[in-house]
Short mmCIF file of C-alpha atoms in Angstrom, two decimals:
data_model
loop_
_atom_site.label_atom_id
_atom_site.label_comp_id
_atom_site.label_asym_id
_atom_site.label_seq_id
_atom_site.Cartn_x
_atom_site.Cartn_y
_atom_site.Cartn_z
CA MET A 1178 173.16 -31.59 -67.33
CA LEU A 1179 176.88 -31.32 -67.99
CA THR A 1180 177.64 -33.64 -70.91
CA SER A 1181 181.32 -32.90 -71.51
CA LEU A 1182 184.27 -30.86 -70.28
CA TYR A 1183 187.34 -29.86 -72.29
CA ILE A 1184 190.35 -28.18 -70.65
CA LYS A 1185 193.54 -27.15 -72.40
CA ASN A 1186 196.64 -25.44 -71.00
CA TYR A 1187 195.20 -24.79 -67.55
CA ALA A 1188 197.29 -25.14 -64.36
CA LEU A 1189 198.79 -28.68 -64.46
CA ILE A 1190 196.47 -29.84 -67.24
CA ASP A 1191 197.90 -30.06 -70.76
CA GLU A 1192 194.70 -31.25 -72.37
CA LEU A 1193 191.71 -33.07 -70.97
CA ASN A 1194 188.49 -34.09 -72.71
CA VAL A 1195 185.89 -36.02 -70.73
CA SER A 1196 182.22 -36.90 -71.18
CA PHE A 1197 179.63 -37.31 -68.42
CA ASN A 1198 176.29 -39.04 -68.10
CA ASN A 1199 173.32 -38.51 -65.83
CA GLY A 1200 173.12 -40.01 -62.36
CA LEU A 1201 175.77 -39.91 -59.62
CA THR A 1202 179.35 -39.32 -60.76
CA ILE A 1203 182.18 -39.93 -58.28
CA ILE A 1204 185.51 -38.10 -58.45
CA THR A 1205 188.35 -39.33 -56.26
CA GLY A 1206 192.08 -38.83 -55.99
CA GLU A 1207 194.83 -38.36 -53.48
CA THR A 1208 195.24 -35.05 -51.71
CA GLY A 1209 197.04 -32.67 -54.05
CA ALA A 1210 196.28 -34.73 -57.15
CA GLY A 1211 194.48 -31.82 -58.76
CA LYS A 1212 190.80 -32.07 -57.90
CA SER A 1213 190.80 -28.36 -57.05
CA ILE A 1214 192.29 -27.67 -60.50
CA LEU A 1215 189.36 -29.45 -62.08
CA LEU A 1216 186.94 -27.37 -60.03
CA GLY A 1217 188.86 -24.20 -60.83
CA GLY A 1218 188.57 -24.85 -64.55
CA LEU A 1219 184.86 -25.52 -64.26
CA SER A 1220 184.44 -22.35 -62.19
CA LEU A 1221 185.95 -20.32 -65.04
CA VAL A 1222 183.26 -21.62 -67.36
CA LEU A 1223 180.68 -20.54 -64.78
CA GLY A 1224 181.97 -16.95 -64.75
CA LYS A 1225 184.82 -16.79 -62.25
CA ARG A 1226 187.42 -14.08 -62.93
CA ALA A 1227 190.36 -15.28 -64.99
CA ASP A 1228 193.98 -15.09 -63.83
CA LEU A 1229 196.98 -15.34 -66.17
CA SER A 1230 198.86 -17.29 -63.48
CA GLN A 1231 196.40 -20.15 -64.07
CA VAL A 1232 197.68 -20.63 -67.63
CA LYS A 1233 200.09 -23.58 -67.85
CA THR A 1234 202.15 -22.33 -70.81
CA ALA A 1235 202.04 -18.54 -70.99
CA GLU A 1236 202.75 -18.44 -74.73
CA GLU A 1237 199.58 -20.39 -75.55
CA LYS A 1238 195.98 -19.57 -74.78
CA CYS A 1239 194.01 -21.52 -72.22
CA ILE A 1240 190.68 -22.99 -73.34
CA ILE A 1241 187.95 -24.40 -71.13
CA GLU A 1242 184.74 -25.60 -72.75
CA ALA A 1243 181.68 -27.18 -71.14
CA ALA A 1244 178.72 -28.67 -73.01
CA PHE A 1245 175.27 -28.87 -71.43
CA ASP A 1246 171.98 -30.52 -72.30
CA ILE A 1247 169.39 -27.94 -71.17
CA ALA A 1248 166.24 -29.44 -72.71
CA ASN A 1249 164.52 -29.76 -69.30
CA TYR A 1250 165.67 -26.43 -67.84
CA ASP A 1251 163.01 -24.06 -69.32
CA LEU A 1252 165.59 -21.41 -70.24
CA LYS A 1253 164.19 -20.01 -73.52
CA ALA A 1254 163.05 -16.78 -71.83
CA LEU A 1255 166.49 -16.29 -70.25
CA PHE A 1256 168.23 -16.78 -73.60
CA LYS A 1257 165.89 -14.18 -75.11
CA THR A 1258 166.67 -11.76 -72.28
CA LEU A 1259 170.40 -12.28 -72.84
CA ASP A 1260 169.88 -11.86 -76.62
CA LEU A 1261 171.25 -15.33 -77.36
CA ASP A 1262 170.17 -18.07 -79.74
CA TYR A 1263 168.59 -20.90 -77.77
CA ASP A 1264 169.95 -24.41 -78.28
CA VAL A 1265 169.18 -27.44 -76.11
CA HIS A 1266 172.82 -28.44 -76.62
CA THR A 1267 174.54 -25.37 -75.24
CA ILE A 1268 178.31 -24.89 -75.18
CA ILE A 1269 180.06 -22.40 -72.90
CA ARG A 1270 183.70 -21.56 -73.64
CA ARG A 1271 186.28 -19.44 -71.81
CA GLU A 1272 189.60 -18.44 -73.28
CA ILE A 1273 192.52 -16.83 -71.45
CA LEU A 1274 194.88 -15.24 -73.95
CA ALA A 1275 198.64 -14.90 -73.57
CA SER A 1276 198.08 -11.16 -72.98
CA GLY A 1277 196.06 -11.97 -69.86
CA LYS A 1278 192.75 -10.96 -71.40
CA SER A 1279 189.88 -13.42 -71.27
CA ARG A 1280 186.92 -14.01 -73.54
CA ALA A 1281 183.65 -15.83 -72.97
CA PHE A 1282 181.29 -17.43 -75.49
CA ILE A 1283 177.86 -19.05 -75.30
CA ASN A 1284 177.14 -21.12 -78.41
CA ASP A 1285 179.97 -19.23 -80.18
CA THR A 1286 178.40 -15.84 -79.37
CA PRO A 1287 180.73 -13.51 -77.40
CA VAL A 1288 179.20 -12.59 -74.03
CA THR A 1289 180.07 -10.62 -70.90
CA LEU A 1290 180.89 -12.33 -67.62
CA GLU A 1291 177.59 -10.99 -66.27
CA SER A 1292 175.68 -12.88 -68.96
CA LEU A 1293 177.79 -15.97 -68.30
CA VAL A 1294 177.02 -15.88 -64.58
CA ALA A 1295 173.31 -15.27 -65.28
CA LEU A 1296 173.12 -18.47 -67.37
CA SER A 1297 175.54 -20.70 -65.49
CA SER A 1298 173.65 -20.30 -62.20
CA TYR A 1299 170.89 -22.37 -63.80
CA LEU A 1300 173.27 -25.05 -65.08
CA ILE A 1301 175.56 -26.23 -62.29
CA ASP A 1302 175.99 -25.60 -58.61
CA ILE A 1303 179.45 -26.18 -57.11
CA HIS A 1304 178.90 -26.83 -53.44
CA SER A 1305 181.63 -26.89 -50.83
CA GLN A 1306 181.80 -26.40 -47.07
CA HIS A 1307 182.66 -22.75 -47.67
CA GLN A 1308 179.52 -22.25 -49.75
CA THR A 1309 177.24 -23.58 -47.03
CA GLN A 1310 177.20 -20.00 -45.72
CA GLN A 1311 174.67 -19.40 -48.47
CA LEU A 1312 172.26 -21.37 -46.30
CA THR A 1313 172.33 -18.62 -43.66
CA GLN A 1314 171.27 -15.90 -46.10
CA ASP A 1315 167.67 -14.67 -46.25
CA ASP A 1316 167.36 -14.97 -50.03
CA TYR A 1317 168.32 -18.63 -50.02
CA GLN A 1318 166.05 -19.45 -47.08
CA PHE A 1319 163.10 -17.88 -48.89
CA LYS A 1320 164.07 -19.76 -52.06
CA VAL A 1321 163.89 -23.07 -50.19
CA ILE A 1322 160.51 -22.45 -48.54
CA ASP A 1323 158.97 -20.97 -51.69
CA ALA A 1324 160.11 -23.95 -53.75
CA LEU A 1325 158.27 -26.29 -51.41
CA ALA A 1326 155.29 -23.92 -51.27
CA ASP A 1327 155.00 -23.86 -55.07
CA ASN A 1328 155.01 -20.06 -54.93
CA LYS A 1329 156.70 -19.51 -58.31
CA LEU A 1330 153.66 -18.08 -60.13
CA ASN A 1331 152.56 -16.08 -57.06
CA LEU A 1332 156.04 -14.58 -56.71
CA GLU A 1333 156.13 -13.67 -60.41
CA ALA A 1334 152.74 -11.97 -60.09
CA PHE A 1335 153.87 -10.19 -56.90
CA SER A 1336 157.07 -8.98 -58.53
CA LYS A 1337 155.12 -7.60 -61.49
CA GLU A 1338 152.60 -5.81 -59.28
CA LEU A 1339 155.33 -4.50 -56.96
CA SER A 1340 157.02 -2.92 -59.98
CA VAL A 1341 153.72 -1.22 -60.91
CA PHE A 1342 153.22 -0.11 -57.30
CA LYS A 1343 156.69 1.44 -57.09
CA LYS A 1344 156.23 3.27 -60.39
CA LEU A 1345 152.89 4.67 -59.18
CA GLN A 1346 154.49 5.76 -55.91
CA LYS A 1347 157.33 7.43 -57.78
CA THR A 1348 154.87 9.24 -60.04
CA LEU A 1349 152.89 10.43 -57.01
CA ASP A 1350 156.04 11.77 -55.35
CA GLU A 1351 156.93 13.59 -58.57
CA LEU A 1352 153.41 15.04 -58.82
CA LYS A 1353 153.58 16.35 -55.27
CA LEU A 1354 156.97 17.87 -55.95
CA SER A 1355 155.65 19.39 -59.18
CA LYS A 1356 152.68 20.82 -57.30
CA ALA A 1357 154.95 22.64 -54.88
CA GLU A 1358 156.92 24.13 -57.78
CA LEU A 1359 153.85 24.93 -59.90
CA ILE A 1360 152.09 26.69 -57.04
CA LYS A 1361 155.06 29.04 -56.77
CA GLU A 1362 154.72 29.89 -60.48
CA TYR A 1363 150.92 29.80 -60.72
CA ASP A 1364 150.18 33.49 -59.99
CA TYR A 1365 152.88 34.72 -62.33
CA ASN A 1366 151.82 32.34 -65.12
CA LEU A 1367 148.19 33.43 -64.68
CA PHE A 1368 149.21 37.11 -64.96
CA LEU A 1369 151.22 36.47 -68.12
CA SER A 1370 148.39 34.40 -69.63
CA ASN A 1371 145.77 37.08 -68.92
CA GLU A 1372 148.08 39.70 -70.41
CA LEU A 1373 148.36 37.70 -73.64
CA ASN A 1374 144.64 36.84 -73.72
CA GLU A 1375 143.65 40.52 -73.48
CA VAL A 1376 145.47 41.30 -76.73
CA ASN A 1377 143.45 38.73 -78.72
CA LEU A 1378 146.57 37.61 -80.57
CA GLU A 1379 144.77 35.34 -83.03
CA LYS A 1380 142.99 38.34 -84.62
CA ILE A 1381 146.03 40.57 -84.96
CA ASN A 1382 147.60 41.11 -88.37
CA LEU A 1383 150.74 42.98 -87.47
CA GLU A 1384 151.45 44.14 -91.04
CA ASP A 1385 147.93 45.62 -91.40
CA LEU A 1386 148.24 47.39 -88.06
CA GLU A 1387 151.55 48.91 -89.00
CA ASN A 1388 150.16 50.08 -92.38
CA GLN A 1389 147.11 51.64 -90.71
CA TYR A 1390 149.35 53.40 -88.24
CA GLU A 1391 151.58 54.83 -91.00
CA GLU A 1392 148.53 56.10 -92.93
CA LEU A 1393 146.83 57.78 -89.96
CA ASN A 1394 150.08 59.19 -88.65
CA ASN A 1395 150.92 60.78 -92.08
CA VAL A 1396 147.44 61.75 -93.33
CA GLU A 1397 148.37 65.38 -94.14
CA ILE A 1398 151.43 64.62 -96.21
CA ILE A 1399 149.55 61.77 -97.94
CA GLY A 1400 146.72 64.21 -98.91
CA GLU A 1401 149.22 66.78 -100.09
CA LYS A 1402 151.11 64.33 -102.27
CA LEU A 1403 147.94 62.82 -103.71
CA SER A 1404 146.73 66.30 -104.64
CA SER A 1405 150.00 67.30 -106.31
CA THR A 1406 150.13 64.01 -108.17
CA LYS A 1407 146.55 64.54 -109.37
CA ALA A 1408 147.49 68.02 -110.62
CA ILE A 1409 150.43 66.64 -112.57
CA LEU A 1410 148.19 64.10 -114.23
CA ASP A 1411 145.05 66.16 -114.80
CA ALA A 1412 146.10 69.84 -115.24
CA GLU A 1413 144.09 71.21 -118.16
CA GLY A 1414 146.19 71.45 -121.27
CA LEU A 1415 149.42 70.74 -119.40
CA GLY A 1416 148.58 67.57 -117.49
CA VAL A 1417 150.21 64.27 -118.30
CA ILE A 1418 146.87 62.74 -119.41
CA ASP A 1419 146.23 65.56 -121.88
CA GLN A 1420 149.78 65.22 -123.18
CA ILE A 1421 149.23 61.48 -123.63
CA ASN A 1422 146.02 62.12 -125.56
CA THR A 1423 147.86 64.53 -127.84
CA ALA A 1424 150.59 61.96 -128.42
CA LYS A 1425 147.89 59.36 -129.20
CA GLN A 1426 146.38 61.65 -131.85
CA GLU A 1427 149.74 62.23 -133.48
CA LEU A 1428 150.57 58.52 -133.64
CA SER A 1429 147.15 57.72 -135.06
CA LYS A 1430 148.10 59.71 -138.15
CA ILE A 1431 150.97 57.38 -138.95
CA ALA A 1432 149.62 54.12 -137.52
CA THR A 1433 148.60 52.88 -140.96
CA PHE A 1434 152.13 53.27 -142.31
CA GLY A 1435 153.37 50.07 -140.76
CA LYS A 1436 153.27 47.72 -137.77
CA PRO A 1437 155.93 49.60 -135.72
CA TYR A 1438 153.76 52.75 -135.78
CA GLU A 1439 150.58 50.79 -135.06
CA SER A 1440 152.36 49.21 -132.06
CA LEU A 1441 153.44 52.60 -130.71
CA LYS A 1442 149.88 53.87 -130.94
CA GLU A 1443 148.54 50.82 -129.05
CA ARG A 1444 151.13 51.22 -126.33
CA ILE A 1445 150.35 54.94 -125.83
CA ILE A 1446 146.65 54.07 -125.64
CA SER A 1447 147.46 51.48 -122.95
CA VAL A 1448 149.45 54.06 -120.98
CA GLY A 1449 146.51 56.45 -121.18
CA ILE A 1450 144.08 53.84 -119.86
CA GLU A 1451 146.44 53.02 -116.96
CA LEU A 1452 146.80 56.72 -116.07
CA ASP A 1453 143.02 57.15 -116.13
CA ASP A 1454 142.78 54.27 -113.61
CA VAL A 1455 145.50 55.85 -111.45
CA LEU A 1456 143.57 59.13 -111.44
CA ILE A 1457 140.36 57.36 -110.38
CA GLU A 1458 142.26 55.56 -107.57
CA ILE A 1459 143.70 58.88 -106.38
CA ASP A 1460 140.17 60.36 -106.28
CA ASN A 1461 138.97 57.39 -104.20
CA LEU A 1462 141.89 57.64 -101.78
CA GLU A 1463 141.32 61.38 -101.36
CA ASP A 1464 137.63 60.80 -100.68
CA ASN A 1465 138.42 58.20 -97.99
CA LEU A 1466 141.32 60.11 -96.48
CA SER A 1467 140.49 61.54 -93.08
CA THR A 1468 142.15 62.28 -89.79
CA ASP A 1469 141.12 60.11 -86.82
CA PRO A 1470 143.28 60.87 -83.75
CA GLN A 1471 141.38 58.39 -81.59
CA GLU A 1472 141.89 55.52 -84.04
CA LEU A 1473 145.52 56.50 -84.40
CA GLU A 1474 145.92 56.36 -80.63
CA ARG A 1475 144.15 52.98 -80.45
CA ILE A 1476 146.39 51.43 -83.10
CA ASN A 1477 149.51 52.97 -81.62
CA SER A 1478 148.57 51.60 -78.20
CA LYS A 1479 147.99 48.08 -79.58
CA LEU A 1480 151.31 48.17 -81.44
CA GLN A 1481 153.05 49.31 -78.28
CA ILE A 1482 151.47 46.47 -76.28
CA VAL A 1483 152.54 43.91 -78.90
CA ASN A 1484 156.09 45.26 -79.01
CA ASN A 1485 156.28 45.18 -75.23
CA LEU A 1486 155.16 41.54 -75.29
CA PHE A 1487 157.79 40.77 -77.93
CA GLN A 1488 160.43 42.29 -75.68
CA LYS A 1489 159.14 40.59 -72.49
CA HIS A 1490 159.05 37.13 -74.06
CA SER A 1491 162.13 37.58 -76.28
CA VAL A 1492 160.32 36.79 -79.55
CA SER A 1493 159.55 38.70 -82.75
CA GLU A 1494 156.45 37.01 -84.21
CA ILE A 1495 152.79 36.90 -83.19
CA GLU A 1496 152.86 33.12 -83.75
CA ASP A 1497 155.58 32.80 -81.08
CA LEU A 1498 153.42 34.67 -78.58
CA ILE A 1499 150.51 32.35 -79.34
CA VAL A 1500 152.70 29.31 -78.62
CA ILE A 1501 153.78 30.87 -75.30
CA LYS A 1502 150.14 31.61 -74.44
CA VAL A 1503 149.12 27.99 -75.07
CA ASP A 1504 152.04 26.73 -72.96
CA LEU A 1505 151.15 29.06 -70.10
CA GLN A 1506 147.52 27.95 -70.21
CA SER A 1507 148.68 24.32 -70.10
CA LYS A 1508 150.76 25.02 -66.98
CA ILE A 1509 147.82 26.81 -65.38
CA ASN A 1510 145.51 23.90 -66.20
CA ASP A 1511 148.06 21.43 -64.82
CA THR A 1512 148.26 23.36 -61.58
CA GLU A 1513 144.50 23.72 -61.27
CA SER A 1514 143.90 20.02 -62.03
CA LEU A 1515 146.88 18.68 -60.08
CA ASP A 1516 144.91 18.04 -56.90
CA GLN A 1517 142.53 15.80 -58.82
CA THR A 1518 145.44 14.08 -60.59
CA ILE A 1519 147.11 13.44 -57.23
CA LEU A 1520 143.86 12.11 -55.80
CA ASP A 1521 143.43 9.78 -58.82
CA LYS A 1522 147.00 8.54 -58.44
CA GLU A 1523 146.46 7.91 -54.72
CA GLN A 1524 143.40 5.83 -55.59
CA GLU A 1525 145.48 3.81 -58.08
CA ILE A 1526 148.08 3.22 -55.37
CA LEU A 1527 145.41 2.05 -52.93
CA LYS A 1528 144.14 -0.48 -55.50
CA ALA A 1529 147.70 -1.65 -56.27
CA ASN A 1530 148.38 -1.91 -52.53
CA GLU A 1531 145.26 -4.03 -52.06
CA LYS A 1532 146.22 -6.31 -54.94
CA LEU A 1533 149.75 -6.71 -53.54
CA ASN A 1534 148.37 -7.55 -50.11
CA GLN A 1535 146.13 -10.23 -51.62
CA ILE A 1536 149.05 -11.86 -53.46
CA ALA A 1537 151.35 -11.51 -50.43
CA LEU A 1538 148.70 -13.21 -48.27
CA LYS A 1539 148.57 -16.17 -50.68
CA ILE A 1540 152.36 -16.43 -50.62
CA SER A 1541 152.44 -16.27 -46.83
CA LYS A 1542 149.68 -18.89 -46.43
CA ASN A 1543 151.52 -21.27 -48.75
CA ARG A 1544 154.72 -20.76 -46.77
CA LYS A 1545 153.00 -21.42 -43.44
CA LYS A 1546 151.45 -24.59 -44.85
CA VAL A 1547 154.74 -26.17 -45.95
CA ILE A 1548 157.01 -25.09 -43.09
CA PRO A 1549 155.95 -27.99 -40.78
CA ILE A 1550 156.43 -30.44 -43.67
CA PHE A 1551 159.87 -29.00 -44.41
CA VAL A 1552 160.97 -29.10 -40.77
CA SER A 1553 159.75 -32.68 -40.38
CA LYS A 1554 161.57 -33.90 -43.52
CA LEU A 1555 164.73 -32.00 -42.57
CA GLU A 1556 164.91 -33.33 -39.03
CA ALA A 1557 164.31 -36.88 -40.25
CA ILE A 1558 167.20 -36.66 -42.69
CA LEU A 1559 169.47 -35.02 -40.10
CA THR A 1560 168.75 -37.91 -37.73
CA GLU A 1561 169.97 -40.33 -40.40
CA LEU A 1562 173.04 -38.14 -40.88
CA GLY A 1563 174.10 -38.54 -37.26
CA MET A 1564 172.31 -35.52 -35.77
CA PRO A 1565 169.43 -37.18 -33.85
CA ASN A 1566 169.06 -34.31 -31.40
CA ALA A 1567 169.06 -31.58 -34.02
CA ARG A 1568 165.93 -29.50 -34.06
CA PHE A 1569 164.93 -26.97 -36.66
CA LYS A 1570 162.53 -24.05 -36.52
CA VAL A 1571 161.41 -21.60 -39.22
CA ASP A 1572 160.17 -18.25 -37.96
CA LEU A 1573 157.81 -16.54 -40.42
CA GLU A 1574 156.62 -13.10 -39.36
CA PRO A 1575 154.58 -10.49 -41.28
CA THR A 1576 156.31 -7.21 -42.16
CA LYS A 1577 154.69 -3.79 -42.30
CA GLN A 1578 156.23 -2.94 -45.64
CA PHE A 1579 156.38 -4.90 -48.86
CA VAL A 1580 159.68 -6.61 -49.55
CA LYS A 1581 160.80 -7.99 -52.91
CA ASN A 1582 159.21 -11.41 -52.36
CA GLY A 1583 156.08 -10.65 -50.35
CA LYS A 1584 155.34 -9.29 -46.92
CA ASP A 1585 157.17 -11.71 -44.62
CA SER A 1586 160.42 -11.94 -42.73
CA LEU A 1587 161.95 -15.41 -42.50
CA GLN A 1588 164.58 -16.92 -40.25
CA PHE A 1589 166.01 -20.44 -39.97
CA LEU A 1590 166.66 -21.31 -36.32
CA PHE A 1591 168.67 -24.32 -35.20
CA MET A 1592 169.29 -26.26 -32.02
CA ALA A 1593 171.99 -28.95 -32.27
CA ASN A 1594 171.69 -30.54 -28.82
CA LYS A 1595 169.13 -31.23 -26.17
CA GLY A 1596 168.90 -28.60 -23.46
CA SER A 1597 170.13 -25.78 -25.66
CA SER A 1598 167.95 -23.08 -27.17
CA PHE A 1599 167.11 -22.14 -30.71
CA ASN A 1600 169.44 -19.62 -32.31
CA GLU A 1601 170.17 -18.25 -35.76
CA LEU A 1602 171.55 -20.96 -38.03
CA LYS A 1603 174.78 -19.06 -38.75
CA LYS A 1604 175.46 -18.70 -35.01
CA SER A 1605 174.48 -22.15 -33.81
CA ALA A 1606 175.65 -24.63 -36.50
CA SER A 1607 179.26 -25.66 -37.11
CA GLY A 1608 180.75 -25.99 -40.59
CA GLY A 1609 180.24 -29.75 -40.62
CA GLU A 1610 176.66 -29.39 -39.40
CA LEU A 1611 175.94 -26.78 -42.05
CA SER A 1612 177.25 -29.16 -44.73
CA ARG A 1613 174.90 -31.91 -43.61
CA ILE A 1614 171.99 -29.47 -43.30
CA MET A 1615 172.69 -28.18 -46.82
CA LEU A 1616 172.82 -31.73 -48.22
CA ALA A 1617 169.51 -32.50 -46.51
CA ILE A 1618 167.89 -29.35 -47.86
CA LYS A 1619 169.16 -29.99 -51.38
CA SER A 1620 167.75 -33.51 -51.27
CA ILE A 1621 164.36 -32.14 -50.18
CA LEU A 1622 164.43 -29.46 -52.90
CA ALA A 1623 165.14 -32.10 -55.55
CA GLU A 1624 161.69 -33.55 -54.81
CA TYR A 1625 159.96 -30.27 -55.66
CA ILE A 1626 161.91 -28.41 -58.37
CA GLN A 1627 164.33 -29.08 -61.20
CA LEU A 1628 167.71 -28.27 -59.69
CA PRO A 1629 170.81 -27.65 -61.80
CA SER A 1630 173.59 -30.24 -61.84
CA ILE A 1631 175.31 -30.16 -58.49
CA MET A 1632 178.91 -30.88 -57.54
CA PHE A 1633 179.58 -31.63 -53.88
CA ASP A 1634 183.19 -30.80 -53.05
CA GLU A 1635 184.28 -32.93 -50.09
CA ILE A 1636 181.29 -32.03 -47.94
CA ASP A 1637 181.81 -35.39 -46.27
CA THR A 1638 185.00 -34.23 -44.53
CA GLY A 1639 185.08 -35.40 -40.91
CA VAL A 1640 182.11 -37.72 -41.33
CA SER A 1641 182.12 -41.27 -39.94
CA GLY A 1642 181.65 -44.40 -42.02
CA GLU A 1643 178.01 -45.07 -41.18
CA ILE A 1644 176.97 -41.46 -41.72
CA SER A 1645 178.98 -41.28 -44.94
CA ASN A 1646 177.06 -44.32 -46.15
CA LYS A 1647 173.80 -42.45 -45.54
CA MET A 1648 175.18 -39.33 -47.25
CA GLY A 1649 175.97 -41.49 -50.25
CA GLU A 1650 172.45 -42.90 -50.20
CA ILE A 1651 171.00 -39.37 -50.19
CA MET A 1652 173.21 -38.31 -53.10
CA LYS A 1653 172.23 -41.47 -54.96
CA GLN A 1654 168.57 -40.71 -54.40
CA MET A 1655 169.04 -37.13 -55.61
CA SER A 1656 170.76 -38.40 -58.76
CA HIS A 1657 167.52 -40.09 -59.86
CA LYS A 1658 166.11 -36.62 -60.54
CA MET A 1659 169.23 -34.61 -61.38
CA GLN A 1660 172.89 -34.95 -62.26
CA VAL A 1661 175.08 -35.18 -59.16
CA PHE A 1662 178.88 -35.05 -58.90
CA THR A 1663 180.71 -35.62 -55.65
CA ILE A 1664 184.39 -35.27 -54.87
CA THR A 1665 185.04 -37.59 -51.96
CA HIS A 1666 187.68 -39.37 -49.88
CA LEU A 1667 185.22 -41.83 -48.45
CA PRO A 1668 184.88 -45.33 -49.98
CA GLN A 1669 181.29 -45.67 -48.76
CA ILE A 1670 180.28 -42.70 -50.92
CA ALA A 1671 182.58 -43.59 -53.83
CA ALA A 1672 180.91 -46.98 -54.13
CA LYS A 1673 177.47 -45.40 -54.74
CA GLY A 1674 178.32 -43.83 -58.07
CA ASN A 1675 177.02 -44.69 -61.53
CA ALA A 1676 180.39 -43.55 -62.88
CA HIS A 1677 183.77 -43.10 -61.20
CA PHE A 1678 186.62 -40.80 -62.30
CA LYS A 1679 190.05 -40.61 -60.74
CA VAL A 1680 192.23 -37.50 -60.67
CA PHE A 1681 195.95 -38.26 -60.57
CA LYS A 1682 199.36 -36.76 -61.31
CA THR A 1683 202.09 -38.00 -63.61
CA ASP A 1684 205.63 -36.73 -64.16
CA ILE A 1685 206.73 -36.55 -67.79
CA ASP A 1686 210.19 -35.11 -68.58
CA ASP A 1687 210.38 -33.71 -65.03
CA ILE A 1688 207.09 -31.85 -65.54
CA THR A 1689 204.03 -32.66 -63.43
CA HIS A 1690 200.69 -33.13 -65.19
CA THR A 1691 197.19 -33.62 -63.81
CA GLN A 1692 194.99 -36.16 -65.57
CA LEU A 1693 191.47 -37.47 -65.19
CA LYS A 1694 190.51 -41.06 -65.99
CA LYS A 1695 187.19 -42.87 -66.03
CA LEU A 1696 187.60 -46.14 -64.14
CA ASN A 1697 186.30 -49.46 -65.36
CA GLU A 1698 184.83 -52.04 -63.02
CA GLU A 1699 188.16 -53.62 -62.01
CA GLU A 1700 189.84 -50.22 -61.60
CA ARG A 1701 186.97 -49.07 -59.39
CA ILE A 1702 187.47 -52.07 -57.10
CA VAL A 1703 191.18 -51.25 -56.76
CA GLU A 1704 190.47 -47.55 -56.16
CA VAL A 1705 187.88 -48.23 -53.46
CA ALA A 1706 190.20 -50.81 -51.87
CA GLN A 1707 192.99 -48.20 -51.71
CA MET A 1708 190.55 -45.74 -50.15
CA LEU A 1709 189.78 -48.41 -47.54
CA GLY A 1710 193.27 -49.63 -46.73
CA GLY A 1711 195.87 -47.35 -48.31
CA LEU A 1712 198.41 -48.06 -51.08
CA THR A 1713 199.05 -51.61 -49.85
CA ILE A 1714 195.97 -53.46 -51.02
CA THR A 1715 195.03 -56.48 -48.92
CA ASP A 1716 192.66 -59.28 -49.82
CA SER A 1717 190.28 -58.10 -47.14
CA ALA A 1718 190.30 -54.56 -48.60
CA MET A 1719 189.55 -55.96 -52.05
CA ALA A 1720 186.73 -58.08 -50.65
CA HIS A 1721 185.33 -55.14 -48.74
CA ALA A 1722 185.56 -52.96 -51.87
CA LYS A 1723 183.64 -55.53 -53.93
CA GLN A 1724 181.05 -55.75 -51.22
CA LEU A 1725 180.58 -51.97 -51.19
CA LEU A 1726 180.36 -51.77 -54.97
CA ASN A 1727 177.84 -54.60 -55.09
#
């Protein structure tokens, strides 16, 4: 419920700070006194676009702040979605700066207008004749019937399953599109994969292959050079090894003369041992050296294949080719298994479709069950509101496709007078009739769900005294379960309130100001008397006013 409203520097309001209680709150005032200004300020808090022209003094910022008690509104999940700290005493503030920019805050946290609108729709509903057009919209008509049908949990389950169903359908469409593309590439991918598989990439050591190729391709020059090297090392008398042995003998003669000479001898011995090993290795290499044209051709062919693959796939490492091979095999597998994947997905969709149909059937059954109750209640209230011949009909028809709230189409049909036929509500009901129908529907809804605070803005325009008295009774009844505000010109309605505020203008220093005052008991009597008889208050008007208030 709205607990307080603070307005500063807005339109004709310098500063206003007012508190509200539960129940039915009446707001009255002469035409042009500024009731629309009050509503305009409240609308800003609820997310209406700001306008610099609304600021009273352009050099100062405009502030509008509304406090709400939301303990009974079950809004913790919404606050979490909006990334806001939850507080049962929630304050919404709008500021219009001198620059024309506006800012919005929820519990001192800056928010966007979208977030403000998302929250405020749960807090207060400003209802005027213009807004009765909402009644003719499909979404609102479903909201009314589903509230009476207690379909909240079913609708939540349906919405969740519908989301799953749509995702599955999207995935299936993507799979079918992928299949068409993959089929085009399948043969080529299979050719490339087979080409890579034939090479047995995992067993190829490119460096070893290249070394083998160099050896086989140069076997003659290798043999020649090994032989000449062996001759240099092992030529009798003149070979390097013999020369080393001679040097070793010479150094042995002086090795005992000191450590430097002993060290030289050891080093020459080491060189001799190393050369002996080199000579043995040369002998082994010569023994194993042979020409093998077929092996040379095999290795050359494999190297050529690998190099061609490098060039084809724009890589330079065997590991890169292996990665490409794995990727190609994956694409081939995907293509080959896609039919089964599509079939599995179609089965999932069938199950989701069946589940959705089951939930939609529950929703539809609940709707059908409450429609006669709704129509009966509505027609009874409309009779009391001066529309005894009004007849209402709710057409509920199954749809072939799922819609966002089930599998039904819904239409409110109305017949105002005897002898006429049912027609769409928006085509057959006047503005005044729509206002009374909306009031009746709101009063019915209040029996079933927790509605936000509601402000009726002169929906009693053009209504007679007896009917206005009934309208007041309905509002009074609604206020037992929710906070109700009504802006009215009718004394019969004004007298029903738990609290009564008057909007009026004053001129101070040739400047007009709008003010709002809570009336005490005596002031209420005078205000209702003026509403009955005009500015000149007669004894009979005062007596009538007391009678109404009592």
